[in-house]
CSV table of C-alpha atoms in Angstrom, one decimal:
chain,number,residue,atom,x,y,z
A,1093,MET,CA,169.6,49.9,64.7
A,1094,GLU,CA,169.5,47.3,61.9
A,1095,TRP,CA,167.9,45.1,63.7
A,1096,MET,CA,165.7,47.1,64.5
A,1097,SER,CA,164.5,47.4,60.6
A,1098,ALA,CA,163.8,44.4,60.7
A,1099,LEU,CA,161.9,43.9,63.8
A,1100,ALA,CA,159.3,46.5,62.7
A,1101,THR,CA,159.4,45.1,58.9
A,1102,ILE,CA,157.8,41.4,60.8
A,1103,MET,CA,155.8,43.5,63.2
A,1104,PHE,CA,154.0,45.1,59.8
A,1105,LEU,CA,154.2,41.8,57.4
A,1106,ARG,CA,152.2,40.3,60.9
A,1107,THR,CA,149.5,42.5,60.8
A,1108,LEU,CA,149.3,43.5,57.2
A,1109,PRO,CA,146.4,40.4,56.7
A,1110,SER,CA,143.6,42.2,59.2
A,1111,LEU,CA,144.9,45.5,57.4
A,1112,LEU,CA,143.5,43.8,54.1
A,1113,PRO,CA,139.6,42.8,53.1
A,1114,PRO,CA,138.7,39.3,53.6
A,1115,GLU,CA,138.2,38.4,50.3
A,1116,LEU,CA,141.5,40.2,49.3
A,1117,ARG,CA,143.3,38.4,52.1
A,1118,HIS,CA,141.1,34.2,50.8
A,1119,LEU,CA,142.7,35.6,47.5
A,1120,LEU,CA,146.1,36.4,48.3
A,1121,THR,CA,145.8,33.2,50.2
A,1122,HIS,CA,145.2,31.1,47.4
A,1123,LEU,CA,148.1,32.4,45.7
A,1124,PHE,CA,150.3,31.9,48.3
A,1125,HIS,CA,149.6,28.1,48.2
A,1126,ARG,CA,149.5,27.8,44.6
A,1127,LEU,CA,153.2,29.4,44.6
A,1128,LEU,CA,154.3,27.2,47.0
A,1129,GLN,CA,152.7,24.3,45.6
A,1130,THR,CA,154.6,25.3,42.5
A,1131,LEU,CA,157.6,25.5,44.1
A,1132,THR,CA,157.9,22.2,46.1
A,1133,ALA,CA,156.5,20.0,42.8
A,1134,ASP,CA,157.1,16.6,42.3
A,1135,THR,CA,157.4,16.2,38.5
A,1136,VAL,CA,157.3,13.5,36.7
A,1137,SER,CA,158.9,13.6,33.2
A,1138,ILE,CA,158.7,10.7,29.8
A,1139,VAL,CA,160.9,10.6,27.3
A,1140,ILE,CA,160.0,9.9,23.9
A,1141,ASP,CA,162.8,9.6,21.3
A,1142,ASN,CA,162.0,9.7,17.6
A,1143,SER,CA,164.3,6.6,17.4
A,1144,ASP,CA,165.7,3.4,18.9
A,1145,ALA,CA,169.2,2.9,20.0
A,1146,ASN,CA,170.0,1.0,16.9
A,1147,GLY,CA,168.7,4.1,15.0
A,1148,LEU,CA,164.7,2.9,14.0
A,1149,THR,CA,162.4,4.6,14.1
A,1150,ASN,CA,159.9,4.6,17.0
A,1151,PRO,CA,155.9,4.0,15.8
A,1152,LEU,CA,154.9,5.5,19.5
A,1153,PHE,CA,156.8,8.9,18.2
A,1154,ASN,CA,154.9,10.0,15.2
A,1155,THR,CA,151.2,9.1,16.7
A,1156,ILE,CA,152.7,11.0,19.5
A,1157,GLU,CA,152.9,13.2,17.1
A,1158,THR,CA,149.8,13.5,15.0
A,1159,TYR,CA,147.8,14.1,18.5
A,1160,LEU,CA,150.3,17.2,19.2
A,1161,SER,CA,149.3,18.5,15.6
A,1162,SER,CA,145.5,19.1,17.0
A,1163,LYS,CA,147.2,20.6,19.5
A,1164,SER,CA,149.5,23.1,18.1
A,1165,ALA,CA,147.4,25.3,15.4
A,1166,THR,CA,145.9,26.7,18.6
A,1167,SER,CA,148.7,25.9,21.4
A,1168,SER,CA,151.9,26.5,20.5
A,1169,LYS,CA,153.0,29.5,20.4
A,1170,VAL,CA,156.3,28.2,17.6
A,1171,MET,CA,154.6,25.9,15.2
A,1172,LYS,CA,155.6,24.2,11.8
A,1173,VAL,CA,152.8,24.1,9.2
A,1174,ALA,CA,153.5,21.8,6.1
A,1175,GLU,CA,149.8,20.6,3.0
A,1176,ASN,CA,149.2,17.2,3.9
A,1177,PRO,CA,149.9,15.4,0.3
A,1178,LYS,CA,146.8,12.7,0.8
A,1179,SER,CA,144.3,15.0,2.6
A,1180,ARG,CA,145.0,18.6,0.6
A,1181,THR,CA,145.3,19.8,4.2
A,1182,LEU,CA,147.4,21.6,6.3
A,1183,SER,CA,149.1,19.6,8.9
A,1184,TYR,CA,150.8,21.8,12.2
A,1185,SER,CA,153.7,20.4,14.5
A,1186,MET,CA,155.7,21.9,17.4
A,1187,SER,CA,159.3,23.3,17.1
A,1188,PRO,CA,162.1,21.8,18.6
A,1189,ASN,CA,162.4,23.0,22.0
A,1190,GLN,CA,158.8,24.8,22.5
A,1191,ASP,CA,156.5,23.5,25.0
A,1192,LEU,CA,153.0,22.5,24.5
A,1193,LEU,CA,150.2,22.5,27.9
A,1194,ASP,CA,147.5,20.4,27.6
A,1195,TYR,CA,144.9,19.7,29.7
A,1196,PHE,CA,143.1,16.9,31.4
A,1197,HIS,CA,139.8,15.8,34.1
A,1198,GLY,CA,141.1,19.1,35.3
A,1199,PHE,CA,144.8,19.0,35.4
A,1200,GLN,CA,147.4,20.4,33.4
A,1201,VAL,CA,150.3,18.7,31.3
A,1202,LYS,CA,153.4,19.6,29.6
A,1203,TRP,CA,154.6,18.4,26.7
A,1204,THR,CA,158.4,20.1,24.9
A,1205,SER,CA,159.6,19.6,21.7
A,1206,LYS,CA,163.9,19.0,21.9
A,1207,SER,CA,165.4,18.6,19.5
A,1208,HIS,CA,169.7,17.9,19.0
A,1209,LEU,CA,172.5,16.2,17.3
A,1210,ILE,CA,174.5,13.1,18.1
A,1211,MET,CA,177.6,11.7,16.8
A,1212,THR,CA,177.7,8.3,15.1
A,1213,GLN,CA,180.0,5.4,15.4
A,1214,ASN,CA,181.2,6.6,11.4
A,1215,GLY,CA,181.8,10.7,13.0
A,1216,THR,CA,179.2,11.3,10.7
A,1217,SER,CA,176.0,14.0,13.4
A,1218,ILE,CA,172.5,13.1,13.1
A,1219,GLU,CA,169.7,14.8,14.2
A,1220,ASN,CA,167.5,12.9,17.3
A,1221,ARG,CA,164.0,14.5,18.2
A,1222,SER,CA,162.3,13.5,21.3
A,1223,ILE,CA,159.7,14.3,23.2
A,1224,VAL,CA,158.7,14.5,26.8
A,1225,LEU,CA,156.3,14.8,29.1
A,1226,SER,CA,155.4,16.1,32.1
A,1227,PHE,CA,153.3,16.6,34.7
A,1228,ASP,CA,152.3,16.1,38.7
A,1229,ALA,CA,153.5,13.1,40.1
A,1230,LYS,CA,149.9,13.1,41.7
A,1231,HIS,CA,148.6,12.6,38.1
A,1232,ARG,CA,151.0,9.7,37.3
A,1233,GLN,CA,148.3,7.2,38.1
A,1234,ALA,CA,145.4,8.9,36.0
A,1235,ILE,CA,148.1,10.2,32.7
A,1236,HIS,CA,148.7,6.0,32.5
A,1237,THR,CA,145.3,4.8,32.6
A,1238,MET,CA,142.8,7.2,31.0
A,1239,TYR,CA,145.5,10.3,29.7
A,1240,LEU,CA,148.0,8.1,28.1
A,1241,PRO,CA,145.6,5.7,25.9
A,1242,LYS,CA,143.1,8.9,25.5
A,1243,VAL,CA,146.4,10.4,23.9
A,1244,LEU,CA,146.1,7.1,21.8
A,1245,HIS,CA,142.8,6.8,20.5
A,1246,ASP,CA,142.3,10.8,19.7
A,1247,ALA,CA,146.2,10.0,17.2
A,1248,GLU,CA,144.5,7.0,15.3
A,1249,GLU,CA,141.0,9.1,14.8
A,1250,LEU,CA,143.6,12.0,13.2
A,1251,GLU,CA,145.8,9.7,11.2
A,1252,PHE,CA,142.4,7.6,10.0
A,1253,LYS,CA,140.6,11.4,8.7
A,1254,ASN,CA,144.1,12.9,7.2
A,1255,ARG,CA,144.5,10.0,4.7
A,1256,GLU,CA,143.8,9.2,1.4
A,1257,LYS,CA,140.4,7.5,0.6
A,1258,ARG,CA,140.7,4.5,-1.9
A,1259,LEU,CA,138.3,3.7,-4.3
A,1260,PHE,CA,139.2,-0.4,-4.7
A,1261,SER,CA,137.6,-2.6,-8.2
A,1262,ASN,CA,138.1,-6.0,-8.7
A,1263,GLY,CA,139.3,-7.4,-11.9
A,1264,ARG,CA,139.7,-10.8,-14.0
A,1265,ASP,CA,142.9,-11.4,-11.5
A,1266,HIS,CA,140.5,-12.0,-8.7
A,1267,TYR,CA,143.0,-9.1,-6.2
A,1268,TRP,CA,141.8,-5.7,-5.2
A,1269,THR,CA,143.3,-2.6,-7.4
A,1270,SER,CA,142.5,0.8,-6.0
A,1271,VAL,CA,142.8,4.4,-6.8
A,1272,PRO,CA,142.7,7.7,-4.6
A,1273,PHE,CA,138.0,8.4,-3.8
A,1274,SER,CA,137.3,11.4,-4.3
A,1275,HIS,CA,133.3,12.1,-4.9
A,1276,PRO,CA,132.0,15.1,-4.0
A,1277,SER,CA,129.4,14.0,-2.7
A,1278,THR,CA,127.9,14.6,0.7
A,1279,PHE,CA,124.7,14.5,2.7
A,1280,GLU,CA,124.3,18.3,1.9
A,1281,THR,CA,124.1,18.1,-1.6
A,1282,LEU,CA,122.5,14.9,-1.5
A,1283,ALA,CA,119.2,15.5,-3.5
A,1284,LEU,CA,116.8,13.9,-1.0
A,1285,ASP,CA,114.0,14.0,2.0
A,1286,SER,CA,115.7,16.1,4.6
A,1287,LYS,CA,113.4,12.8,6.9
A,1288,LEU,CA,115.2,10.2,4.7
A,1289,LYS,CA,118.6,12.9,5.4
A,1290,GLU,CA,118.4,12.1,8.9
A,1291,ALA,CA,117.8,9.3,8.8
A,1292,ILE,CA,120.4,7.4,7.0
A,1293,LYS,CA,122.9,10.3,8.8
A,1294,SER,CA,121.4,8.8,12.4
A,1295,ASP,CA,121.8,5.0,11.8
A,1296,LEU,CA,125.0,5.4,10.3
A,1297,THR,CA,126.8,7.5,13.6
A,1298,ARG,CA,125.3,4.6,15.4
A,1299,PHE,CA,126.4,2.3,14.1
A,1300,VAL,CA,130.4,3.7,14.1
A,1301,LYS,CA,130.0,4.3,17.8
A,1302,GLY,CA,128.8,0.9,18.8
A,1303,ARG,CA,131.6,-1.3,19.2
A,1304,ASP,CA,130.5,-1.8,22.3
A,1305,TYR,CA,127.2,-2.8,22.0
A,1306,TYR,CA,128.3,-5.2,19.5
A,1307,ARG,CA,131.1,-6.7,20.9
A,1308,ARG,CA,128.6,-6.5,24.1
A,1309,VAL,CA,126.0,-8.9,22.2
A,1310,GLY,CA,128.0,-11.3,20.1
A,1311,ARG,CA,127.5,-9.7,16.6
A,1312,THR,CA,129.8,-8.5,13.7
A,1313,TRP,CA,129.7,-5.2,13.6
A,1314,LYS,CA,128.4,-4.6,10.2
A,1315,ARG,CA,125.6,-3.4,8.6
A,1316,GLY,CA,123.4,-3.9,5.5
A,1317,TYR,CA,121.5,-0.9,2.9
A,1318,LEU,CA,119.5,-1.5,0.7
A,1319,LEU,CA,119.0,1.1,-1.7
A,1320,TYR,CA,116.7,0.5,-4.2
A,1321,GLY,CA,114.0,2.9,-7.0
A,1322,THR,CA,114.2,3.7,-10.6
A,1323,PRO,CA,116.6,4.1,-12.4
A,1324,GLY,CA,118.9,8.0,-11.9
A,1325,THR,CA,117.6,8.4,-8.9
A,1326,GLY,CA,120.6,8.9,-6.8
A,1327,LYS,CA,121.6,5.5,-5.7
A,1328,THR,CA,125.5,6.0,-6.2
A,1329,SER,CA,125.2,10.2,-5.5
A,1330,LEU,CA,124.4,7.9,-1.7
A,1331,ILE,CA,126.5,5.4,-1.6
A,1332,SER,CA,129.3,8.2,-2.1
A,1333,ALA,CA,127.6,10.3,0.3
A,1334,MET,CA,128.1,7.9,3.3
A,1335,ALA,CA,131.7,7.6,2.5
A,1336,ASN,CA,132.3,10.9,2.5
A,1337,PHE,CA,130.0,11.2,5.8
A,1338,LEU,CA,131.8,8.1,7.8
A,1339,ASP,CA,135.9,8.1,5.5
A,1340,PHE,CA,135.1,4.9,4.6
A,1341,ASP,CA,136.8,3.7,2.0
A,1342,VAL,CA,134.7,1.8,-0.7
A,1343,TYR,CA,135.7,-1.9,-2.2
A,1344,ASP,CA,132.9,-1.9,-5.7
A,1345,LEU,CA,132.4,-5.3,-5.7
A,1346,GLU,CA,132.1,-6.1,-9.6
A,1347,LEU,CA,130.3,-10.3,-9.1
A,1348,THR,CA,130.8,-10.5,-13.0
A,1349,ALA,CA,134.5,-10.6,-12.1
A,1350,VAL,CA,134.1,-12.8,-9.7
A,1351,ALA,CA,134.9,-17.1,-11.1
A,1352,ASP,CA,133.0,-18.7,-8.2
A,1353,ASN,CA,131.8,-18.6,-4.3
A,1354,THR,CA,135.8,-19.7,-3.4
A,1355,GLN,CA,137.1,-16.4,-5.0
A,1356,LEU,CA,134.2,-14.3,-3.4
A,1357,ARG,CA,135.2,-15.4,0.0
A,1358,THR,CA,138.6,-14.4,-0.5
A,1359,LEU,CA,137.4,-10.6,-2.4
A,1360,LEU,CA,135.8,-10.1,0.3
A,1361,LEU,CA,137.9,-11.0,3.5
A,1362,SER,CA,140.8,-9.1,2.1
A,1363,THR,CA,139.0,-6.2,3.0
A,1364,GLY,CA,139.5,-3.6,5.0
A,1365,SER,CA,137.7,-2.8,8.1
A,1366,LYS,CA,135.9,0.6,8.1
A,1367,CYS,CA,135.0,0.6,4.4
A,1368,VAL,CA,131.3,0.4,2.5
A,1369,ILE,CA,131.0,-2.4,0.1
A,1370,VAL,CA,129.1,-2.4,-2.6
A,1371,VAL,CA,127.8,-4.2,-5.0
A,1372,GLU,CA,125.2,-2.2,-7.9
A,1373,ASP,CA,122.4,-3.7,-9.3
A,1374,VAL,CA,122.5,-7.0,-8.1
A,1375,ASP,CA,120.0,-8.6,-9.3
A,1376,CYS,CA,122.1,-7.9,-13.3
A,1377,THR,CA,125.6,-9.3,-11.7
A,1378,VAL,CA,124.2,-12.5,-9.5
A,1379,ASP,CA,121.1,-15.0,-9.3
A,1380,VAL,CA,119.2,-13.7,-6.5
A,1381,MET,CA,116.1,-14.5,-8.1
A,1382,ASN,CA,112.9,-14.7,-6.2
A,1383,ARG,CA,112.0,-18.2,-5.2
A,1384,SER,CA,108.9,-17.5,-3.9
A,1385,ARG,CA,107.6,-15.9,-6.8
A,1386,GLY,CA,109.4,-18.1,-9.6
A,1387,MET,CA,111.3,-15.9,-11.3
A,1388,LYS,CA,114.9,-18.1,-12.6
A,1389,ARG,CA,117.1,-17.0,-14.9
A,1390,SER,CA,117.7,-17.9,-18.6
A,1391,HIS,CA,121.3,-20.2,-19.8
A,1392,ASP,CA,122.7,-17.1,-20.5
A,1393,GLU,CA,122.4,-15.2,-18.2
A,1394,MET,CA,123.5,-17.9,-15.2
A,1395,VAL,CA,126.1,-16.9,-13.0
A,1396,SER,CA,128.7,-18.5,-10.8
A,1397,VAL,CA,128.3,-16.5,-8.1
A,1398,ASN,CA,124.6,-17.4,-6.6
A,1399,LEU,CA,122.9,-16.2,-3.6
A,1400,SER,CA,123.8,-19.1,-1.5
A,1401,GLY,CA,127.5,-17.4,-1.9
A,1402,ILE,CA,126.2,-14.1,-0.2
A,1403,LEU,CA,124.1,-15.3,2.3
A,1404,ASN,CA,127.2,-18.0,3.3
A,1405,PHE,CA,129.1,-14.4,3.6
A,1406,LEU,CA,127.3,-12.4,5.0
A,1407,ASP,CA,126.1,-15.3,7.9
A,1408,GLY,CA,129.0,-16.8,8.7
A,1409,LEU,CA,132.3,-15.2,7.3
A,1410,TRP,CA,131.9,-11.2,8.3
A,1411,SER,CA,133.1,-12.7,11.5
A,1412,THR,CA,136.2,-14.2,11.2
A,1413,CYS,CA,136.6,-9.9,10.0
A,1414,GLU,CA,137.8,-6.8,12.4
A,1415,GLY,CA,137.0,-3.4,12.6
A,1416,GLU,CA,133.6,-1.9,11.1
A,1417,ARG,CA,132.1,-2.9,7.6
A,1418,LEU,CA,129.7,-2.0,5.8
A,1419,MET,CA,127.7,-3.8,2.0
A,1420,VAL,CA,125.3,-1.8,0.0
A,1421,PHE,CA,123.3,-3.7,-2.5
A,1422,THR,CA,121.2,-1.3,-5.4
A,1423,THR,CA,118.5,-2.7,-7.7
A,1424,ASN,CA,116.0,-1.2,-9.7
A,1425,HIS,CA,113.8,-4.4,-9.1
A,1426,VAL,CA,113.7,-4.7,-5.8
A,1427,GLU,CA,110.6,-7.0,-6.7
A,1428,ARG,CA,112.8,-9.2,-8.1
A,1429,LEU,CA,115.5,-10.6,-4.8
A,1430,ASP,CA,114.7,-13.1,-3.2
A,1431,PRO,CA,113.0,-12.4,0.5
A,1432,ALA,CA,116.2,-14.5,2.2
A,1433,LEU,CA,118.7,-11.2,1.1
A,1434,LEU,CA,116.3,-9.2,2.3
A,1435,ARG,CA,115.6,-9.7,5.6
A,1436,PRO,CA,116.7,-7.5,9.0
A,1437,GLY,CA,120.7,-9.2,9.4
A,1438,ARG,CA,121.4,-8.9,6.0
A,1439,MET,CA,120.1,-6.0,4.8
A,1440,ASP,CA,118.6,-3.7,8.1
A,1441,MET,CA,117.5,-0.2,6.4
A,1442,HIS,CA,116.0,-0.8,2.8
A,1443,VAL,CA,116.1,2.3,1.3
A,1444,HIS,CA,113.7,3.7,-1.7
A,1445,MET,CA,114.6,6.1,-4.1
A,1446,THR,CA,112.2,8.2,-6.1
A,1447,TYR,CA,111.6,11.1,-8.3
A,1448,CYS,CA,112.0,14.4,-7.8
A,1449,GLY,CA,110.5,15.8,-5.2
A,1450,ALA,CA,109.8,20.0,-4.2
A,1451,GLU,CA,113.1,19.6,-1.5
A,1452,ALA,CA,115.2,17.4,-3.4
A,1453,PHE,CA,114.3,19.7,-6.5
A,1454,ARG,CA,115.2,22.3,-4.6
A,1455,THR,CA,119.3,21.3,-3.6
A,1456,LEU,CA,119.4,20.7,-7.1
A,1457,MET,CA,118.3,24.9,-7.8
A,1458,LYS,CA,120.7,25.9,-4.8
A,1459,ASN,CA,123.9,22.9,-6.3
A,1460,TYR,CA,123.9,23.6,-9.9
A,1461,LEU,CA,122.3,27.2,-10.6
A,1462,GLY,CA,123.5,29.2,-7.7
A,1463,VAL,CA,119.5,30.4,-6.4
A,1464,GLY,CA,117.8,29.9,-3.2
A,1465,ASP,CA,114.4,31.0,-4.5
A,1466,HIS,CA,112.8,32.1,-8.3
A,1467,ALA,CA,110.0,33.2,-10.5
A,1468,LEU,CA,108.7,30.0,-11.8
A,1469,LEU,CA,109.7,28.0,-8.8
A,1470,ALA,CA,106.0,27.2,-7.7
A,1471,GLU,CA,105.1,26.5,-11.6
A,1472,ALA,CA,107.8,23.4,-10.8
A,1473,GLU,CA,106.7,22.2,-8.3
A,1474,GLY,CA,103.4,21.8,-9.2
A,1475,LEU,CA,105.0,20.0,-12.2
A,1476,LEU,CA,107.3,17.7,-10.0
A,1477,GLN,CA,104.6,15.3,-9.1
A,1478,SER,CA,102.4,14.8,-12.4
A,1479,ALA,CA,106.1,14.4,-15.0
A,1480,LYS,CA,107.9,11.8,-12.7
A,1481,MET,CA,111.4,13.1,-13.7
A,1482,THR,CA,114.0,11.3,-11.6
A,1483,PRO,CA,117.0,14.0,-10.3
A,1484,ALA,CA,119.1,13.1,-13.0
A,1485,GLU,CA,116.6,13.9,-15.7
A,1486,VAL,CA,116.5,17.5,-13.5
A,1487,VAL,CA,120.5,18.1,-13.5
A,1488,ASP,CA,120.8,16.5,-16.9
A,1489,VAL,CA,119.0,19.5,-18.0
A,1490,MET,CA,120.5,22.3,-15.5
A,1491,MET,CA,123.9,21.7,-16.6
A,1492,GLY,CA,123.4,22.2,-20.1
A,1493,CYS,CA,122.6,25.5,-18.6
A,1494,GLY,CA,125.8,26.6,-17.1
A,1495,ASP,CA,125.3,29.1,-14.4
A,1496,ASP,CA,122.1,30.6,-16.1
A,1497,ALA,CA,119.3,30.1,-13.7
A,1498,GLU,CA,116.8,31.9,-15.7
A,1499,LEU,CA,117.7,29.6,-17.9
A,1500,GLY,CA,117.8,26.3,-16.4
A,1501,MET,CA,114.2,27.2,-14.3
A,1502,ARG,CA,112.6,27.7,-18.3
A,1503,ASN,CA,114.1,24.6,-19.3
A,1504,VAL,CA,113.7,22.8,-16.6
A,1505,VAL,CA,109.7,24.0,-16.7
A,1506,GLU,CA,109.6,23.2,-20.7
A,1507,LYS,CA,110.3,19.1,-20.3
A,1508,MET,CA,108.4,18.6,-17.0
A,1509,LYS,CA,105.5,19.8,-19.7
A,1510,TRP,CA,106.5,18.1,-22.4
A,1511,ARG,CA,107.3,14.9,-20.5
A,1512,GLN,CA,103.2,15.5,-19.0
A,1513,PHE,CA,102.6,15.7,-23.1
A,1514,GLU,CA,104.5,12.3,-23.0
A,1515,MET,CA,102.6,10.5,-20.5
A,1516,ALA,CA,99.5,11.2,-21.6
A,1517,ALA,CA,100.0,10.2,-24.9
A,1518,ASP,CA,101.1,7.3,-23.6
A,1519,ALA,CA,98.0,6.8,-21.6
A,1520,ALA,CA,96.0,7.6,-24.2
A,1521,MET,CA,97.7,4.2,-27.0
A,1522,VAL,CA,97.1,2.4,-24.5
A,1523,THR,CA,93.8,3.1,-23.3
A,1524,GLU,CA,92.8,3.3,-27.1
A,1525,LYS,CA,94.4,-1.2,-27.6
A,1526,GLU,CA,92.0,-2.0,-24.3
A,1527,VAL,CA,89.3,-0.6,-26.7
């Protein structure tokens, strides 16, 4: 009787597909093949230990951990979390004996964190950690040529973003010293015309993504900016916003502390990649006067670093530096600078920083008074053009009022009216003298 029961079961299973709707039959067939592939798959594993046989740290292990930290927060069921003391951000990592699934070009890989104790030669036990990457053997080529290089690239980017940005300065000892760079200025808080903001951001984005382009055309990966305009128009804040936008370190180059052109070259060549090198008030600190206008310094103003030293660095020495760099000059008097310094290839983008306009004023209202609109806004905007106040002057009035938006707006309007009166009085005096 048992053989008859088995025969009946086989006959039923053979006729079952014909009894099912085509869609369901197709789905079951697909799932059966997927199960069969899983059971018969040829799995390859790559083991990355945290140290070698001599106990030396394996840097690749830390790199892989950095990559997986970006996945753990959303993909791991059990994870460890800690605060990164440098960037003040949360850092996630896989707990021991946990799996994490990652996907690349339509296929799946599995990362597994392992931990176990091993005995050393002196009889003590230490923790040995490893990370195992498992994948289907048919993806071996893609793993080695595409996936792992991407993992290393992404980890490098994460390490760069999570580091502590630094502000470097040079002194009489001829070396760079640094402190944490924590200037809060961003393009969102910057009191600048929105079109100009977007133009600068687009230019910076093209620049940092241009490694292959610069290499293909045989040019050094550098870009020069000139920020010029009245004092108090936000040149330093713009530099800080640029550095924060790119996550670059800042090198504040004080040329009055540089003995000569040779020392200048040594300092500039010791800068790191991914940095902004800043020379503020260049017309006051280095001999770059406009020769075509016959402008010369007095003997008391002579400095050892000159235009030739700056140009030699911009044109030649950059080629020995690896990685991308920005160099930003600022001046209050662009007409004093020699045209040789200003041409494209040296100063690629010229940014004119001017008096506070309506759009910049509204940004300052939001930043310092916490309001986006006010009954006095229209009057203030009507006074801006003739009052000629810089963003720094507007901020000075607003900060004196704390978070009292009513007082802040009233004082700003009064300041603008007083500025108009002063300018009218000055103009009358000039006219009187001419008469």
